Tab-separated table of C-alpha atoms in Angstrom:
chain	number	residue	atom	x	y	z
L	1	MET	CA	23.409	108.188	-43.072
L	2	ILE	CA	24.385	110.458	-46.134
L	3	HIS	CA	26.419	113.717	-45.746
L	4	PHE	CA	25.743	116.608	-47.889
L	5	PHE	CA	27.796	119.687	-48.128
L	6	PRO	CA	25.843	122.513	-49.721
L	7	LEU	CA	27.637	125.725	-50.642
L	8	PHE	CA	24.506	127.945	-50.654
L	9	SER	CA	24.298	128.749	-46.778
L	10	ASP	CA	26.271	128.400	-43.542
L	11	ASP	CA	22.829	126.975	-41.864
L	12	PRO	CA	21.108	124.947	-44.942
L	13	SER	CA	19.201	123.285	-42.069
L	14	ASN	CA	15.933	124.774	-42.835
L	15	SER	CA	16.522	125.038	-46.598
L	16	PRO	CA	13.910	123.255	-49.117
L	17	PHE	CA	16.764	120.474	-49.729
L	18	ALA	CA	16.820	119.721	-46.428
L	19	ARG	CA	13.170	119.755	-45.910
L	20	GLU	CA	12.829	117.426	-48.768
L	21	LEU	CA	15.571	115.052	-47.374
L	22	VAL	CA	13.464	114.811	-43.947
L	23	LYS	CA	10.191	114.302	-46.211
L	24	ALA	CA	11.710	111.413	-47.990
L	25	GLY	CA	12.713	109.792	-44.596
L	26	ILE	CA	16.743	109.903	-45.744
L	27	ALA	CA	19.082	109.882	-42.662
L	28	HIS	CA	21.491	112.768	-43.228
L	29	ARG	CA	23.503	115.833	-42.056
L	30	LEU	CA	24.255	118.938	-43.626
L	31	PHE	CA	27.613	120.592	-43.363
L	32	GLY	CA	26.765	124.166	-45.028
L	33	LYS	CA	28.919	126.855	-46.290
L	34	ALA	CA	28.022	130.371	-48.285
L	35	LEU	CA	30.603	130.490	-50.838
L	36	SER	CA	30.462	132.631	-53.801
L	37	PHE	CA	32.206	131.794	-57.036
L	38	HIS	CA	31.030	134.888	-58.995
L	39	TYR	CA	34.133	136.395	-60.516
L	40	LYS	CA	34.901	138.465	-63.352
L	41	SER	CA	37.987	136.448	-64.180
L	42	ARG	CA	39.494	132.761	-64.037
L	43	LEU	CA	42.532	134.390	-62.041
L	44	GLY	CA	40.082	135.718	-59.322
L	45	LEU	CA	38.590	132.177	-59.138
L	46	VAL	CA	41.715	130.460	-58.911
L	47	LEU	CA	43.318	132.953	-56.165
L	48	LEU	CA	40.133	133.487	-54.215
L	49	GLY	CA	37.483	130.698	-55.057
L	50	TRP	CA	39.472	127.924	-54.997
L	51	PRO	CA	41.493	128.241	-52.073
L	52	ARG	CA	37.955	128.740	-50.221
L	53	LEU	CA	36.378	125.645	-51.076
L	54	ILE	CA	39.636	123.723	-50.524
L	55	MET	CA	39.507	125.118	-46.829
L	56	PHE	CA	36.106	124.235	-46.546
L	57	ALA	CA	36.628	120.697	-47.668
L	58	SER	CA	39.299	120.029	-45.659
L	59	HIS	CA	37.403	121.343	-42.535
L	60	SER	CA	34.473	119.436	-43.612
L	61	ALA	CA	36.488	115.969	-44.120
L	62	TRP	CA	37.546	116.270	-40.651
L	63	ARG	CA	34.180	116.832	-39.134
L	64	SER	CA	32.468	114.226	-41.214
L	65	LEU	CA	34.748	111.323	-41.521
L	66	PHE	CA	36.476	111.412	-38.086
L	67	ARG	CA	34.328	113.128	-35.587
L	68	SER	CA	30.836	112.291	-36.807
L	69	ARG	CA	28.752	109.590	-34.942
L	70	PRO	CA	27.396	107.661	-36.460
L	71	HIS	CA	29.742	107.373	-39.494
L	72	PRO	CA	28.377	108.267	-42.857
L	73	ASP	CA	27.391	105.750	-45.134
L	74	ALA	CA	27.924	107.995	-47.883
L	75	VAL	CA	29.436	111.681	-48.581
L	76	VAL	CA	27.972	113.407	-51.525
L	77	LEU	CA	30.375	115.961	-52.979
L	78	GLY	CA	29.840	118.548	-55.873
L	79	SER	CA	33.681	119.297	-56.876
L	80	HIS	CA	36.845	117.455	-57.825
L	81	PHE	CA	38.721	119.433	-54.949
L	82	GLU	CA	36.224	117.733	-52.437
L	83	VAL	CA	36.501	114.303	-53.997
L	84	VAL	CA	40.484	114.550	-53.634
L	85	ILE	CA	40.534	115.579	-50.047
L	86	PHE	CA	37.923	113.410	-48.924
L	87	GLY	CA	39.220	110.389	-51.040
L	88	VAL	CA	42.899	110.716	-49.344
L	89	ALA	CA	41.265	111.319	-46.051
L	90	ARG	CA	38.936	108.113	-46.380
L	91	LEU	CA	42.495	106.253	-46.658
L	92	LEU	CA	43.316	106.828	-43.018
L	93	LEU	CA	39.841	105.387	-41.995
L	94	PRO	CA	39.351	101.270	-41.332
L	95	ARG	CA	38.112	99.687	-44.298
L	96	LYS	CA	34.875	98.963	-42.598
L	97	THR	CA	34.039	102.468	-41.679
L	98	ARG	CA	34.977	104.021	-44.916
L	99	PRO	CA	31.897	105.674	-46.379
L	100	ALA	CA	31.035	106.015	-50.417
L	101	ILE	CA	32.051	108.807	-52.373
L	102	VAL	CA	29.462	110.217	-54.550
L	103	TYR	CA	30.805	113.137	-56.947
L	104	LEU	CA	27.825	115.016	-58.178
L	105	GLY	CA	27.363	117.073	-61.341
L	106	PHE	CA	30.384	116.178	-62.978
L	107	ILE	CA	30.844	118.064	-66.545
L	108	TYR	CA	33.946	117.434	-68.694
L	109	THR	CA	34.780	119.922	-71.135
L	110	SER	CA	37.616	119.438	-73.740
L	111	ARG	CA	40.611	121.568	-74.499
L	112	PRO	CA	42.377	122.415	-77.742
L	113	SER	CA	45.860	121.770	-76.777
L	114	PRO	CA	46.629	117.645	-76.916
L	115	TYR	CA	48.954	118.054	-74.123
L	116	VAL	CA	46.315	119.746	-71.727
L	117	ARG	CA	43.885	117.036	-72.672
L	118	ARG	CA	46.272	114.241	-71.707
L	119	LEU	CA	47.025	116.030	-68.610
L	120	ARG	CA	43.192	116.551	-67.459
L	121	GLN	CA	42.164	113.165	-68.556
L	122	SER	CA	44.757	112.032	-66.224
L	123	TYR	CA	43.792	113.907	-63.489
L	124	PHE	CA	40.249	113.014	-63.650
L	125	GLY	CA	41.284	109.326	-64.140
L	126	LEU	CA	42.965	109.692	-60.795
L	127	VAL	CA	39.851	111.500	-59.017
L	128	PHE	CA	37.567	108.711	-60.280
L	129	ARG	CA	39.684	106.144	-58.650
L	130	LEU	CA	38.604	107.759	-55.388
L	131	THR	CA	35.065	107.795	-56.164
L	132	ASP	CA	32.269	105.323	-56.084
L	133	ARG	CA	29.698	107.108	-58.088
L	134	ILE	CA	29.433	109.862	-60.640
L	135	ILE	CA	26.442	111.971	-61.345
L	136	CYS	CA	25.841	113.483	-64.650
L	137	HIS	CA	22.768	115.504	-65.718
L	138	SER	CA	22.436	113.887	-69.175
L	139	THR	CA	22.032	110.771	-70.398
L	140	ASN	CA	24.762	111.401	-73.284
L	141	GLU	CA	27.353	112.532	-70.882
L	142	VAL	CA	27.131	109.137	-69.086
L	143	ARG	CA	27.839	107.365	-72.420
L	144	GLN	CA	30.675	109.522	-73.445
L	145	TYR	CA	32.341	109.654	-70.049
L	146	GLY	CA	32.056	105.941	-69.941
L	147	GLU	CA	33.988	105.734	-73.506
L	148	LEU	CA	36.660	108.417	-72.342
L	149	PHE	CA	37.257	106.947	-68.745
L	150	THR	CA	36.777	103.119	-69.510
L	151	THR	CA	38.140	102.070	-66.007
L	152	ALA	CA	35.356	104.138	-64.512
L	153	LYS	CA	32.635	103.510	-66.966
L	154	HIS	CA	30.468	101.489	-64.384
L	155	LYS	CA	30.452	104.345	-61.912
L	156	PHE	CA	28.732	106.948	-63.930
L	157	ARG	CA	25.043	107.425	-63.390
L	158	TYR	CA	22.271	109.767	-64.850
L	159	VAL	CA	20.243	111.845	-62.363
L	160	PRO	CA	18.208	114.905	-63.730
L	161	TYR	CA	19.450	118.402	-62.676
L	162	GLY	CA	17.434	120.285	-59.971
L	163	LEU	CA	17.174	123.179	-58.006
L	164	TYR	CA	14.978	125.448	-55.523
L	165	VAL	CA	13.893	129.051	-57.022
L	166	SER	CA	12.967	131.450	-54.524
L	167	GLY	CA	9.933	133.249	-54.862
L	168	GLU	CA	8.569	131.243	-57.383
L	169	GLU	CA	5.330	130.302	-55.521
L	170	GLY	CA	4.160	134.018	-55.655
L	171	HIS	CA	4.575	134.443	-59.159
L	172	GLN	CA	1.488	135.069	-61.585
L	173	LEU	CA	-0.147	131.807	-62.974
L	174	ASP	CA	-1.439	133.766	-66.035
L	175	ILE	CA	1.354	135.380	-67.646
L	176	SER	CA	-0.949	137.611	-69.770
L	177	ALA	CA	-2.259	139.047	-66.583
L	178	ALA	CA	1.204	140.090	-64.939
L	179	ARG	CA	2.052	143.430	-64.851
L	180	LYS	CA	5.700	144.149	-66.524
L	181	THR	CA	7.332	147.451	-65.258
L	182	GLY	CA	9.596	149.329	-68.003
L	183	LEU	CA	10.204	148.071	-71.748
L	184	ALA	CA	9.806	144.491	-72.847
L	185	TYR	CA	13.139	142.781	-73.343
L	186	ILE	CA	14.577	139.344	-74.061
L	187	PHE	CA	16.744	137.683	-71.312
L	188	ALA	CA	19.697	135.343	-71.671
L	189	ALA	CA	22.128	134.469	-68.911
L	190	GLY	CA	25.029	132.103	-68.325
L	191	ARG	CA	28.628	131.793	-69.179
L	192	SER	CA	28.866	127.981	-70.292
L	193	GLY	CA	29.011	126.745	-73.767
L	194	ARG	CA	26.784	130.142	-74.743
L	195	ASP	CA	26.364	131.192	-78.265
L	196	TYR	CA	25.982	134.993	-77.662
L	197	SER	CA	27.127	135.829	-81.143
L	198	THR	CA	24.278	134.096	-82.921
L	199	LEU	CA	22.003	135.744	-80.219
L	200	VAL	CA	23.118	139.335	-80.777
L	201	LYS	CA	23.114	138.852	-84.501
L	202	ALA	CA	19.216	137.651	-84.302
L	203	VAL	CA	18.197	140.559	-82.269
L	204	ALA	CA	20.107	143.117	-84.188
L	205	ILE	CA	17.616	142.729	-87.247
L	206	ASN	CA	14.859	144.321	-85.604
L	207	LYS	CA	16.772	146.217	-82.511
L	208	ILE	CA	15.016	144.283	-79.861
L	209	LEU	CA	16.000	145.427	-76.368
L	210	THR	CA	18.079	142.306	-74.941
L	211	HIS	CA	19.624	141.900	-71.458
L	212	ILE	CA	22.537	139.453	-71.207
L	213	VAL	CA	23.625	138.503	-67.500
L	214	CYS	CA	27.256	137.166	-67.666
L	215	ASP	CA	30.290	137.712	-65.458
L	216	ARG	CA	33.022	136.554	-67.747
L	217	GLU	CA	34.617	137.980	-70.938
L	218	ALA	CA	35.311	135.261	-72.576
L	219	PRO	CA	31.798	134.056	-73.802
L	220	LEU	CA	31.473	137.828	-75.225
L	221	ALA	CA	35.089	138.281	-76.694
L	222	GLY	CA	34.830	139.277	-80.333
L	223	ILE	CA	31.026	140.473	-80.177
L	224	VAL	CA	30.267	144.002	-81.230
L	225	LEU	CA	27.448	144.856	-78.868
L	226	PRO	CA	24.715	147.451	-80.507
L	227	THR	CA	23.140	149.965	-78.229
L	228	HIS	CA	19.596	147.857	-77.488
L	229	VAL	CA	21.827	144.982	-76.023
L	230	GLU	CA	22.898	145.599	-72.420
L	231	VAL	CA	25.327	143.125	-70.602
L	232	LEU	CA	25.136	142.822	-66.821
L	233	THR	CA	28.336	141.735	-65.500
L	234	ASN	CA	27.568	142.196	-61.628
L	235	CYS	CA	23.825	140.596	-61.590
L	236	TYR	CA	23.535	137.776	-58.828
L	237	GLY	CA	21.021	136.343	-56.606
L	238	ASP	CA	17.987	138.350	-56.257
L	239	ASP	CA	18.579	141.162	-58.860
L	240	TYR	CA	19.335	138.290	-61.271
L	241	LEU	CA	16.006	136.660	-60.674
L	242	LYS	CA	14.333	139.934	-61.071
L	243	GLN	CA	15.841	140.201	-64.380
L	244	LEU	CA	14.426	136.925	-65.648
L	245	GLU	CA	11.367	137.173	-63.949
L	246	ASP	CA	10.366	140.447	-65.671
L	247	ALA	CA	11.447	139.201	-69.209
L	248	SER	CA	9.056	138.789	-72.028
L	249	LEU	CA	11.438	136.270	-73.468
L	250	VAL	CA	13.893	133.941	-71.769
L	251	VAL	CA	16.624	132.550	-74.662
L	252	VAL	CA	19.225	130.166	-73.993
L	253	PRO	CA	21.797	130.116	-76.754
L	254	LEU	CA	23.903	127.185	-76.881
L	255	LEU	CA	27.034	126.606	-78.679
L	256	VAL	CA	27.737	122.976	-77.287
L	257	ASP	CA	25.742	120.004	-77.654
L	258	ASP	CA	28.254	117.455	-75.991
L	259	ILE	CA	27.760	118.702	-72.294
L	260	SER	CA	25.149	120.122	-69.875
L	261	ALA	CA	24.641	123.485	-70.429
L	262	GLY	CA	21.778	125.926	-69.853
L	263	GLN	CA	19.668	123.735	-67.532
L	264	MET	CA	19.812	125.820	-64.565
L	265	VAL	CA	18.436	129.042	-66.538
L	266	LEU	CA	15.911	126.778	-68.029
L	267	ASN	CA	14.425	125.336	-64.944
L	268	GLN	CA	14.569	129.016	-63.443
L	269	ALA	CA	12.348	130.248	-66.344
L	270	MET	CA	9.942	127.589	-66.216
L	271	ALA	CA	9.682	128.016	-62.586
L	272	TYR	CA	8.654	131.569	-63.010
L	273	ARG	CA	6.148	130.361	-66.059
């Protein structure tokens, strides 16, 4: 029995993820909650997003570890907050009933300050002592994190990144036959490890219409945007997918090469062919 805690829906029981679990014959329970982490500043994330996640994790730990029958053999968690809460709660259980804790989608970014780097490394060292497996979305990260967190080296595993894209089934198979509305434009999105400076310089040469979806100021700091480059700071869900689907070209400009970045946009673009 595996417990999952998806954050995309209050009732994920009929989601594509749930249907695939049933198809694979995996005994499971889903504890869902629709949580949004779309904030223009990190302060908003810290003051609003994180507390909501912590409250959900605390409630889920109580339901999953102490009230569920049968007890889970493993719980799959998507953040270090959840790992800490479940890890501490698990210590209250008899050893024979303690489930394995799997940390899904771990990405570690370095910081300029040596003090901050040491502090973060110590913190995640503690987090990893509470986990049994840590899932990364690139083999490169498995190697790098194993060298960085030597005591947890045996816990890192590679699993390809996957997601479900709503509405892709009805998309035109022949892109040349697709009817585009409005002007053709280049599309780019995301905020993690992006190099929008190079993208803006590239499209500035021929004044190519470009739409950038980014709700944080930091990835665009110091960039002078020409008139033909439009930044959409409040574009989520179906609005975001519509922007991607109608684009003539999708660009994923990456500034980093040592962490997983851009996989979501790439997979979504491929789903829309």
